[in-house]
mmCIF file of C-alpha atoms in Angstrom:
data_model
loop_
_atom_site.group_PDB
_atom_site.id
_atom_site.type_symbol
_atom_site.label_atom_id
_atom_site.label_comp_id
_atom_site.label_asym_id
_atom_site.label_seq_id
_atom_site.Cartn_x
_atom_site.Cartn_y
_atom_site.Cartn_z
ATOM 1 C CA MET A 1 -7.788 50.567 34.035
ATOM 2 C CA HIS A 2 -10.482 49.922 31.475
ATOM 3 C CA ARG A 3 -10.119 46.124 31.703
ATOM 4 C CA PHE A 4 -8.517 45.552 35.097
ATOM 5 C CA HIS A 5 -11.596 45.966 37.243
ATOM 6 C CA ASN A 6 -13.798 43.552 35.287
ATOM 7 C CA GLY A 7 -11.378 41.298 33.456
ATOM 8 C CA LEU A 8 -9.116 39.748 36.066
ATOM 9 C CA VAL A 9 -11.336 36.756 36.845
ATOM 10 C CA ASP A 10 -11.796 35.994 33.151
ATOM 11 C CA ARG A 11 -8.073 36.244 32.577
ATOM 12 C CA LEU A 12 -7.324 33.878 35.435
ATOM 13 C CA ARG A 13 -9.743 31.351 33.940
ATOM 14 C CA ARG A 14 -8.231 31.714 30.493
ATOM 15 C CA ARG A 15 -4.715 30.933 31.716
ATOM 16 C CA VAL A 16 -5.353 27.213 31.516
ATOM 17 C CA ALA A 17 -7.349 27.375 28.276
ATOM 18 C CA LYS A 18 -4.538 29.270 26.526
ATOM 19 C CA ALA A 19 -1.725 26.950 27.592
ATOM 20 C CA MET A 20 -1.072 25.811 24.018
ATOM 21 C CA ALA A 21 -0.776 29.314 22.551
ATOM 22 C CA TRP A 22 2.771 29.854 23.751
ATOM 23 C CA LEU A 23 3.858 26.397 22.608
ATOM 24 C CA THR A 24 2.832 27.387 19.082
ATOM 25 C CA LEU A 25 4.749 30.660 19.280
ATOM 26 C CA ALA A 26 7.747 28.878 20.777
ATOM 27 C CA GLY A 27 7.813 26.553 17.793
ATOM 28 C CA VAL A 28 7.754 29.505 15.425
ATOM 29 C CA LEU A 29 10.589 31.183 17.287
ATOM 30 C CA GLY A 30 12.582 27.970 17.664
ATOM 31 C CA LEU A 31 12.567 27.953 21.453
ATOM 32 C CA GLY A 32 11.626 24.284 21.604
ATOM 33 C CA ALA A 33 11.579 22.401 24.874
ATOM 34 C CA ALA A 34 13.040 25.305 26.846
ATOM 35 C CA ALA A 35 9.616 26.944 26.760
ATOM 36 C CA ALA A 36 7.601 23.803 27.320
ATOM 37 C CA ARG A 37 6.827 24.255 30.974
ATOM 38 C CA ALA A 38 7.644 26.597 33.841
ATOM 39 C CA ALA A 39 6.492 27.183 37.385
ATOM 40 C CA GLU A 40 3.229 29.104 37.534
ATOM 41 C CA LEU A 41 3.446 32.781 38.401
ATOM 42 C CA GLY A 42 1.951 33.382 41.846
ATOM 43 C CA TYR A 43 -1.386 35.109 42.281
ATOM 44 C CA TRP A 44 -0.069 38.327 43.830
ATOM 45 C CA ASP A 45 2.730 38.624 41.289
ATOM 46 C CA TYR A 46 0.202 38.061 38.525
ATOM 47 C CA LEU A 47 -2.065 40.715 40.015
ATOM 48 C CA ALA A 48 0.836 43.187 40.101
ATOM 49 C CA VAL A 49 1.612 42.515 36.432
ATOM 50 C CA MET A 50 -2.015 43.031 35.422
ATOM 51 C CA ARG A 51 -2.168 46.295 37.346
ATOM 52 C CA ALA A 52 1.033 47.530 35.703
ATOM 53 C CA CYS A 53 -0.300 46.646 32.261
ATOM 54 C CA GLU A 54 -3.449 48.661 32.860
ATOM 55 C CA ARG A 55 -1.900 51.667 34.600
ATOM 56 C CA LEU A 56 1.348 52.252 32.708
ATOM 57 C CA ASP A 57 1.449 53.654 29.185
ATOM 58 C CA HIS A 58 4.620 51.788 28.233
ATOM 59 C CA VAL A 59 3.552 48.294 29.344
ATOM 60 C CA SER A 60 0.721 46.095 28.059
ATOM 61 C CA CYS A 61 -0.271 42.429 28.301
ATOM 62 C CA ILE A 62 -0.768 40.192 25.279
ATOM 63 C CA GLU A 63 -3.903 38.362 26.400
ATOM 64 C CA SER A 64 -4.142 36.095 23.358
ATOM 65 C CA LEU A 65 -0.763 34.511 24.225
ATOM 66 C CA GLU A 66 -1.265 34.130 27.962
ATOM 67 C CA ASP A 67 -0.952 30.554 29.221
ATOM 68 C CA ALA A 68 -1.309 28.663 32.489
ATOM 69 C CA ASP A 69 2.180 29.607 33.703
ATOM 70 C CA GLY A 70 2.108 33.353 33.293
ATOM 71 C CA PRO A 71 1.506 36.429 31.150
ATOM 72 C CA TYR A 72 3.411 37.887 28.233
ATOM 73 C CA ILE A 73 4.030 41.591 28.511
ATOM 74 C CA VAL A 74 5.227 43.984 25.858
ATOM 75 C CA ILE A 75 7.367 46.907 26.963
ATOM 76 C CA GLY A 76 8.266 50.049 25.033
ATOM 77 C CA ASP A 77 11.520 51.401 26.418
ATOM 78 C CA ARG A 78 13.236 54.771 26.319
ATOM 79 C CA PHE A 79 15.830 53.454 23.880
ATOM 80 C CA GLY A 80 13.287 53.122 21.071
ATOM 81 C CA LEU A 81 12.808 49.360 21.330
ATOM 82 C CA MET A 82 9.829 47.101 21.913
ATOM 83 C CA ARG A 83 10.365 43.954 23.959
ATOM 84 C CA ILE A 84 8.196 40.943 24.838
ATOM 85 C CA VAL A 85 8.893 39.330 28.190
ATOM 86 C CA TYR A 86 7.370 36.083 29.470
ATOM 87 C CA LEU A 87 6.854 36.063 33.248
ATOM 88 C CA THR A 88 6.513 32.831 35.239
ATOM 89 C CA GLY A 89 7.277 31.574 38.706
ATOM 90 C CA ASP A 90 10.780 30.695 37.453
ATOM 91 C CA GLY A 91 11.528 34.293 36.509
ATOM 92 C CA SER A 92 11.405 36.178 33.216
ATOM 93 C CA ARG A 93 12.429 35.300 29.686
ATOM 94 C CA ASP A 94 13.159 37.761 26.919
ATOM 95 C CA ILE A 95 11.118 36.553 23.952
ATOM 96 C CA TRP A 96 11.526 39.221 21.302
ATOM 97 C CA THR A 97 13.078 42.611 20.635
ATOM 98 C CA SER A 98 11.941 44.858 17.806
ATOM 99 C CA LYS A 99 14.074 46.690 15.353
ATOM 100 C CA GLN A 100 15.240 50.156 16.369
ATOM 101 C CA LEU A 101 12.241 52.462 16.154
ATOM 102 C CA ASN A 102 12.221 56.065 15.054
ATOM 103 C CA GLY A 103 11.996 57.901 18.365
ATOM 104 C CA ILE A 104 11.225 57.045 21.976
ATOM 105 C CA VAL A 105 8.146 54.919 22.664
ATOM 106 C CA GLU A 106 5.349 57.000 24.186
ATOM 107 C CA GLU A 107 2.623 54.357 24.548
ATOM 108 C CA VAL A 108 1.925 50.674 23.911
ATOM 109 C CA VAL A 109 -1.581 49.344 23.204
ATOM 110 C CA VAL A 110 -2.527 45.689 22.639
ATOM 111 C CA ALA A 111 -5.828 44.781 20.961
ATOM 112 C CA ASP A 112 -7.286 42.349 18.440
ATOM 113 C CA LEU A 113 -7.530 44.890 15.640
ATOM 114 C CA ASP A 114 -8.665 42.621 12.804
ATOM 115 C CA ASN A 115 -11.053 40.445 14.834
ATOM 116 C CA ASP A 116 -9.172 37.184 14.178
ATOM 117 C CA GLY A 117 -8.812 36.183 17.837
ATOM 118 C CA GLU A 118 -5.133 37.160 18.031
ATOM 119 C CA ASP A 119 -3.843 40.426 19.431
ATOM 120 C CA GLU A 120 -1.887 43.078 17.594
ATOM 121 C CA ILE A 121 0.701 45.298 19.258
ATOM 122 C CA VAL A 122 0.421 49.034 18.593
ATOM 123 C CA ALA A 123 3.016 51.606 19.605
ATOM 124 C CA TRP A 124 3.673 55.258 18.872
ATOM 125 C CA THR A 125 6.753 57.363 19.449
ATOM 126 C CA ASN A 126 7.674 60.952 20.238
ATOM 127 C CA THR A 127 8.501 61.468 16.566
ATOM 128 C CA ALA A 128 4.827 60.802 15.667
ATOM 129 C CA MET A 129 5.482 57.361 14.203
ATOM 130 C CA VAL A 130 2.890 54.570 14.570
ATOM 131 C CA TYR A 131 3.822 50.878 14.441
ATOM 132 C CA VAL A 132 1.723 47.688 14.476
ATOM 133 C CA TRP A 133 3.008 44.119 14.925
ATOM 134 C CA SER A 134 1.264 40.745 14.901
ATOM 135 C CA SER A 135 1.575 38.976 18.244
ATOM 136 C CA VAL A 136 1.563 35.578 16.496
ATOM 137 C CA ASP A 137 4.584 35.817 14.200
ATOM 138 C CA LEU A 138 5.816 39.252 15.395
ATOM 139 C CA VAL A 139 5.873 40.565 11.838
ATOM 140 C CA LEU A 140 5.669 44.344 11.455
ATOM 141 C CA ARG A 141 2.271 44.839 9.811
ATOM 142 C CA TYR A 142 2.228 48.620 9.625
ATOM 143 C CA GLU A 143 4.642 51.515 9.956
ATOM 144 C CA SER A 144 3.519 55.063 9.285
ATOM 145 C CA LEU A 145 5.532 57.240 6.957
ATOM 146 C CA GLN A 146 7.715 59.922 8.469
ATOM 147 C CA ASN A 147 5.622 62.645 6.846
ATOM 148 C CA ASP A 148 2.230 61.194 7.840
ATOM 149 C CA PHE A 149 2.137 63.079 11.146
ATOM 150 C CA GLU A 150 4.251 65.865 12.593
ATOM 151 C CA GLN A 151 2.994 65.872 16.188
ATOM 152 C CA LEU A 152 1.008 63.048 17.769
ATOM 153 C CA HIS A 153 -1.081 63.976 20.804
ATOM 154 C CA SER A 154 -2.774 60.671 21.684
ATOM 155 C CA LEU A 155 -3.907 57.313 20.304
ATOM 156 C CA ALA A 156 -6.831 55.012 21.062
ATOM 157 C CA VAL A 157 -8.413 51.854 19.667
ATOM 158 C CA GLY A 158 -12.119 51.254 19.153
ATOM 159 C CA ASN A 159 -14.829 50.253 16.683
ATOM 160 C CA VAL A 160 -16.187 53.463 15.193
ATOM 161 C CA ASP A 161 -17.824 52.142 12.010
ATOM 162 C CA ASP A 162 -19.908 49.225 10.741
ATOM 163 C CA ASP A 163 -17.160 46.722 9.918
ATOM 164 C CA PRO A 164 -16.084 44.055 12.443
ATOM 165 C CA GLN A 165 -12.482 45.188 12.837
ATOM 166 C CA LEU A 166 -11.360 47.928 15.166
ATOM 167 C CA GLU A 167 -9.940 51.271 14.130
ATOM 168 C CA ILE A 168 -6.835 53.030 15.379
ATOM 169 C CA LEU A 169 -7.763 56.592 16.337
ATOM 170 C CA VAL A 170 -4.868 59.020 16.100
ATOM 171 C CA ASN A 171 -5.084 62.586 17.395
ATOM 172 C CA ALA A 172 -2.210 64.190 15.510
ATOM 173 C CA ASP A 173 -1.501 67.608 14.051
ATOM 174 C CA ASP A 174 -4.677 68.907 15.750
ATOM 175 C CA HIS A 175 -6.996 66.458 13.953
ATOM 176 C CA ILE A 176 -8.403 62.977 14.615
ATOM 177 C CA TYR A 177 -7.675 60.296 12.028
ATOM 178 C CA TYR A 178 -9.119 56.788 11.695
ATOM 179 C CA LEU A 179 -6.844 53.980 10.503
ATOM 180 C CA ASP A 180 -8.572 50.719 9.558
ATOM 181 C CA GLY A 181 -7.461 47.881 11.846
ATOM 182 C CA ALA A 182 -7.155 45.357 9.020
ATOM 183 C CA ASN A 183 -5.548 47.223 6.116
ATOM 184 C CA PHE A 184 -4.447 50.420 7.953
ATOM 185 C CA ASN A 185 -5.895 52.706 5.296
ATOM 186 C CA ARG A 186 -6.799 56.183 6.492
ATOM 187 C CA GLU A 187 -10.614 56.208 6.599
ATOM 188 C CA TRP A 188 -11.552 59.584 8.060
ATOM 189 C CA THR A 189 -10.104 62.921 9.152
ATOM 190 C CA SER A 190 -11.892 65.328 11.457
ATOM 191 C CA LEU A 191 -12.643 68.840 10.250
ATOM 192 C CA ARG A 192 -12.467 70.291 13.717
ATOM 193 C CA GLU A 193 -9.173 70.579 15.568
ATOM 194 C CA TYR A 194 -8.383 68.767 18.824
ATOM 195 C CA GLN A 195 -5.379 68.392 21.107
ATOM 196 C CA ALA A 196 -6.214 65.687 23.645
ATOM 197 C CA SER A 197 -3.674 63.720 25.634
ATOM 198 C CA ARG A 198 -6.251 60.947 26.211
ATOM 199 C CA MET A 199 -9.071 59.485 24.130
ATOM 200 C CA ALA A 200 -11.594 56.713 24.748
ATOM 201 C CA VAL A 201 -14.308 55.177 22.566
ATOM 202 C CA GLY A 202 -17.736 54.011 23.724
ATOM 203 C CA ASP A 203 -21.473 54.648 23.584
ATOM 204 C CA VAL A 204 -21.687 57.117 26.469
ATOM 205 C CA ASP A 205 -25.112 58.590 25.698
ATOM 206 C CA GLY A 206 -27.171 55.455 25.016
ATOM 207 C CA ASP A 207 -27.892 56.126 21.343
ATOM 208 C CA SER A 208 -26.318 52.813 20.218
ATOM 209 C CA GLN A 209 -23.624 54.752 18.346
ATOM 210 C CA PRO A 210 -20.002 55.155 19.457
ATOM 211 C CA GLU A 211 -18.634 58.431 20.740
ATOM 212 C CA ILE A 212 -15.060 59.617 21.089
ATOM 213 C CA VAL A 213 -14.373 61.012 24.547
ATOM 214 C CA LEU A 214 -11.453 63.415 24.761
ATOM 215 C CA ASN A 215 -9.965 64.437 28.072
ATOM 216 C CA THR A 216 -10.096 68.047 26.858
ATOM 217 C CA GLY A 217 -13.866 67.760 27.364
ATOM 218 C CA GLN A 218 -15.335 67.081 23.934
ATOM 219 C CA ILE A 219 -17.769 64.228 23.286
ATOM 220 C CA VAL A 220 -17.591 63.613 19.539
ATOM 221 C CA ASP A 221 -20.020 61.550 17.464
ATOM 222 C CA ALA A 222 -17.680 58.924 16.017
ATOM 223 C CA ARG A 223 -19.777 58.443 12.875
ATOM 224 C CA GLY A 224 -20.432 62.053 11.824
ATOM 225 C CA GLY A 225 -17.794 64.013 13.685
ATOM 226 C CA ASP A 226 -20.243 66.400 15.390
ATOM 227 C CA VAL A 227 -19.394 67.560 18.897
ATOM 228 C CA GLU A 228 -22.286 66.427 21.099
ATOM 229 C CA TRP A 229 -21.148 67.980 24.386
ATOM 230 C CA GLU A 230 -18.222 70.096 25.561
ATOM 231 C CA ASP A 231 -19.341 71.871 28.730
ATOM 232 C CA GLU A 232 -16.721 70.214 30.935
ATOM 233 C CA VAL A 233 -12.969 69.688 30.876
ATOM 234 C CA PHE A 234 -12.049 66.196 32.031
ATOM 235 C CA GLY A 235 -8.898 65.215 33.878
ATOM 236 C CA ALA A 236 -5.566 63.828 32.744
ATOM 237 C CA ARG A 237 -6.946 60.267 32.868
ATOM 238 C CA ILE A 238 -10.351 59.079 31.668
ATOM 239 C CA GLU A 239 -12.107 55.713 31.695
ATOM 240 C CA LEU A 240 -15.565 54.664 30.535
ATOM 241 C CA VAL A 241 -17.329 52.553 33.175
ATOM 242 C CA ASP A 242 -21.015 51.887 33.868
ATOM 243 C CA VAL A 243 -20.912 52.671 37.595
ATOM 244 C CA ASP A 244 -24.672 53.026 38.110
ATOM 245 C CA GLY A 245 -25.787 49.907 36.240
ATOM 246 C CA ASP A 246 -28.035 51.674 33.740
ATOM 247 C CA GLY A 247 -26.312 50.081 30.755
ATOM 248 C CA ILE A 248 -24.583 53.305 29.693
ATOM 249 C CA PRO A 249 -20.960 53.903 30.692
ATOM 250 C CA GLU A 250 -20.082 57.056 32.579
ATOM 251 C CA VAL A 251 -16.915 59.076 32.059
ATOM 252 C CA LEU A 252 -14.626 58.701 35.064
ATOM 253 C CA SER A 253 -12.048 61.452 35.216
ATOM 254 C CA GLU A 254 -9.109 62.098 37.513
ATOM 255 C CA SER A 255 -5.786 63.921 37.681
ATOM 256 C CA ASP A 256 -2.925 63.854 40.127
ATOM 257 C CA GLY A 257 -3.869 65.925 43.158
ATOM 258 C CA ALA A 258 -7.517 66.213 42.066
ATOM 259 C CA VAL A 259 -10.697 64.421 43.103
ATOM 260 C CA LEU A 260 -12.444 61.809 40.980
ATOM 261 C CA ARG A 261 -15.301 63.183 38.925
ATOM 262 C CA ILE A 262 -18.008 61.118 37.219
ATOM 263 C CA TYR A 263 -19.937 62.473 34.249
ATOM 264 C CA ASP A 264 -23.282 61.185 32.976
ATOM 265 C CA VAL A 265 -23.084 62.165 29.328
ATOM 266 C CA ASP A 266 -26.630 61.056 28.450
ATOM 267 C CA ILE A 267 -28.048 63.680 30.841
ATOM 268 C CA ARG A 268 -25.150 66.145 30.329
ATOM 269 C CA ARG A 269 -24.038 66.638 33.918
ATOM 270 C CA GLU A 270 -21.680 65.483 36.645
ATOM 271 C CA LYS A 271 -22.997 62.475 38.539
ATOM 272 C CA HIS A 272 -23.040 62.268 42.342
ATOM 273 C CA LEU A 273 -23.200 58.750 43.751
ATOM 274 C CA GLN A 274 -25.431 58.601 46.830
#
């Protein structure tokens, strides 16, 4: 839920401003007048879609295409296909279906990787394959080779270096790899081994440098690869949120059947809100 809690109002405002984005895509795909206008998706239905996009690994929203009538969601299904669906008050429309992927989709992430104002769609499968598509023309921009990774543990997106584009962080074969978000070259490989089912990127200690937070408990300096803290084991789900307003995000951690725990990494201890 890293965007849901603070992004819904902005997304509602952008629905009108982005009304022309889908018309451009419709022209590319040849949908013509059929996509020109639809009834607006209701507020509560829209809220449910946004919540699903933030909570479910296999569903994500393409924010750069969203218009005044409704969102565009990308779904990775168990049959090894990616699908884009447009949701409005008139119902749903199937917009696009990918080629058959190698394996079953494990997670879908949408982000503007190359900093051009348009989102990219990232997916990885249970056969350790990584795919990236443009959301504008839906061209496959990157597909990993079958021998690149043998076992993929988790994937995240964040800016971990000095260039403007984001990086794709892949925890695979017990190491963390950086893939450049523009050219997809492999930029860095960790020396130390990790097996995390969740990763997040952010400056969690206030040093103006990004850290990689792994749910296995390690806080890794994203620039040098040093482990800065590993006294705790976080839960199955982690989010980075500044809950105390000090300008530094805390690590929020939870698991099914367990209580929420909040960690203040800059002072190296669990935080108790009082």
